[in-house]
C-alpha cells in the first residue's frame, strides 16, 4: 500500500510537521518538562522522568542536544559529573507543555480511583 505524500514534500518546509516529528518521540516532552525546573544530572533526570530505560534516555538527550533544545555540561569533578539544561529553544517549549496541560485538565477524564 502506498503512503500518502507528506505535506512538506509537496509544499516545502512545514514547521508544524517538523515540530511534531521531534516532540512526538516517547519521553521527549517528559525530559523537557522535567528540565523546566532547572539543570539535572543524568541519574536525577532518569528518576524524574521515570520508566525510561537508560539507553533510551541517553539517545533522547543526545538528539535534543543535537537539535539545540538542551545543553550538556561536563563538570570537572572527581568523578566527572554531567548536567543537562534547557537552552532558550527548550525553555520556549514551556508554553507548549502548559497548553497541553490545560487541554488535558479540561478534556481528559481523571482515572478512576482503584
Tab-separated table of C-alpha atoms in Angstrom:
chain	number	residue	atom	x	y	z
A	1	UNK	CA	0.000	0.000	0.000
A	2	UNK	CA	1.444	3.365	-0.991
A	3	UNK	CA	1.814	6.018	1.693
A	4	UNK	CA	0.283	9.417	1.031
A	5	UNK	CA	2.761	12.151	0.202
A	6	UNK	CA	3.654	14.191	3.266
A	7	UNK	CA	2.549	17.839	3.055
A	8	UNK	CA	6.106	19.206	3.195
A	9	UNK	CA	7.111	17.058	0.214
A	10	UNK	CA	4.600	18.942	-1.924
A	11	UNK	CA	4.863	22.409	-0.399
A	12	UNK	CA	8.299	22.726	1.191
A	13	UNK	CA	9.105	23.169	4.877
A	14	UNK	CA	6.183	22.818	7.307
A	15	UNK	CA	7.163	23.909	10.848
A	16	UNK	CA	4.194	22.125	12.478
A	17	UNK	CA	5.070	18.835	10.781
A	18	UNK	CA	8.746	19.154	11.750
A	19	UNK	CA	7.998	20.154	15.363
A	20	UNK	CA	5.591	17.240	15.808
A	21	UNK	CA	8.209	14.852	14.387
A	22	UNK	CA	10.629	15.955	17.103
A	23	UNK	CA	8.216	16.195	20.017
A	24	UNK	CA	6.216	13.013	19.354
A	25	UNK	CA	9.049	10.664	20.296
A	26	UNK	CA	8.276	8.895	23.555
A	27	UNK	CA	9.893	10.544	26.599
A	28	UNK	CA	10.914	13.736	24.772
A	29	UNK	CA	8.283	16.004	26.336
A	30	UNK	CA	8.803	14.330	29.728
A	31	UNK	CA	12.515	15.159	29.551
A	32	UNK	CA	11.838	18.759	28.565
A	33	UNK	CA	9.139	19.176	31.235
A	34	UNK	CA	11.481	17.889	33.951
A	35	UNK	CA	14.291	20.220	32.870
A	36	UNK	CA	11.992	23.255	33.122
A	37	UNK	CA	12.715	23.298	36.866
A	38	UNK	CA	16.467	23.579	36.237
A	39	UNK	CA	19.553	21.567	35.267
A	40	UNK	CA	19.733	17.922	36.255
A	41	UNK	CA	22.346	15.193	36.144
A	42	UNK	CA	21.633	12.071	34.098
A	43	UNK	CA	20.578	9.924	37.078
A	44	UNK	CA	18.448	12.705	38.546
A	45	UNK	CA	16.776	13.202	35.159
A	46	UNK	CA	16.235	9.448	34.847
A	47	UNK	CA	14.476	9.338	38.233
A	48	UNK	CA	12.404	12.428	37.403
A	49	UNK	CA	11.260	11.059	34.045
A	50	UNK	CA	10.567	7.603	35.489
A	51	UNK	CA	10.111	4.445	33.441
A	52	UNK	CA	12.513	5.346	30.631
A	53	UNK	CA	15.394	2.901	30.281
A	54	UNK	CA	18.877	4.487	30.402
A	55	UNK	CA	19.734	3.678	26.772
A	56	UNK	CA	16.574	5.374	25.503
A	57	UNK	CA	17.100	8.357	27.803
A	58	UNK	CA	20.694	8.735	26.578
A	59	UNK	CA	19.523	8.598	22.958
A	60	UNK	CA	16.756	11.186	23.509
A	61	UNK	CA	19.068	13.516	25.440
A	62	UNK	CA	21.716	13.285	22.704
A	63	UNK	CA	19.169	14.055	19.996
A	64	UNK	CA	17.746	17.014	21.941
A	65	UNK	CA	21.292	18.303	22.392
A	66	UNK	CA	21.979	17.987	18.651
A	67	UNK	CA	18.768	19.911	17.952
A	68	UNK	CA	19.814	22.719	20.302
A	69	UNK	CA	16.951	22.104	22.739
A	70	UNK	CA	19.153	21.096	25.666
A	71	UNK	CA	22.771	21.721	26.549
A	72	UNK	CA	25.184	19.326	28.218
A	73	UNK	CA	27.802	20.485	30.704
A	74	UNK	CA	30.597	18.217	31.923
A	75	UNK	CA	31.802	19.331	35.368
A	76	UNK	CA	35.461	18.713	36.189
A	77	UNK	CA	34.866	16.937	39.473
A	78	UNK	CA	36.038	13.512	40.561
A	79	UNK	CA	34.321	11.548	39.246
A	80	UNK	CA	33.271	13.835	36.374
A	81	UNK	CA	29.627	14.878	36.535
A	82	UNK	CA	27.393	15.769	33.612
A	83	UNK	CA	24.350	18.011	33.801
A	84	UNK	CA	21.667	18.847	31.275
A	85	UNK	CA	19.745	22.102	30.964
A	86	UNK	CA	17.295	23.631	28.543
A	87	UNK	CA	18.561	26.146	26.024
A	88	UNK	CA	16.488	29.170	25.035
A	89	UNK	CA	14.765	26.967	22.426
A	90	UNK	CA	13.991	24.380	25.104
A	91	UNK	CA	12.676	27.000	27.541
A	92	UNK	CA	10.366	28.257	24.783
A	93	UNK	CA	8.609	24.859	24.874
A	94	UNK	CA	7.242	25.676	28.344
A	95	UNK	CA	4.235	27.359	26.697
A	96	UNK	CA	3.590	24.217	24.633
A	97	UNK	CA	3.725	21.975	27.704
A	98	UNK	CA	1.457	24.342	29.651
A	99	UNK	CA	-1.046	24.327	26.752
A	100	UNK	CA	-1.054	20.503	26.712
A	101	UNK	CA	-1.554	20.528	30.495
A	102	UNK	CA	-4.540	22.912	30.242
A	103	UNK	CA	-6.096	20.852	27.449
A	104	UNK	CA	-5.631	17.599	29.371
A	105	UNK	CA	-7.134	19.027	32.556
A	106	UNK	CA	-10.130	20.345	30.640
A	107	UNK	CA	-10.884	17.473	28.285
A	108	UNK	CA	-9.411	14.231	29.658
A	109	UNK	CA	-11.200	12.339	32.435
A	110	UNK	CA	-9.255	11.637	35.598
A	111	UNK	CA	-8.576	7.933	36.082
A	112	UNK	CA	-10.950	6.230	38.483
A	113	UNK	CA	-9.576	5.528	41.954
A	114	UNK	CA	-8.571	1.891	42.466
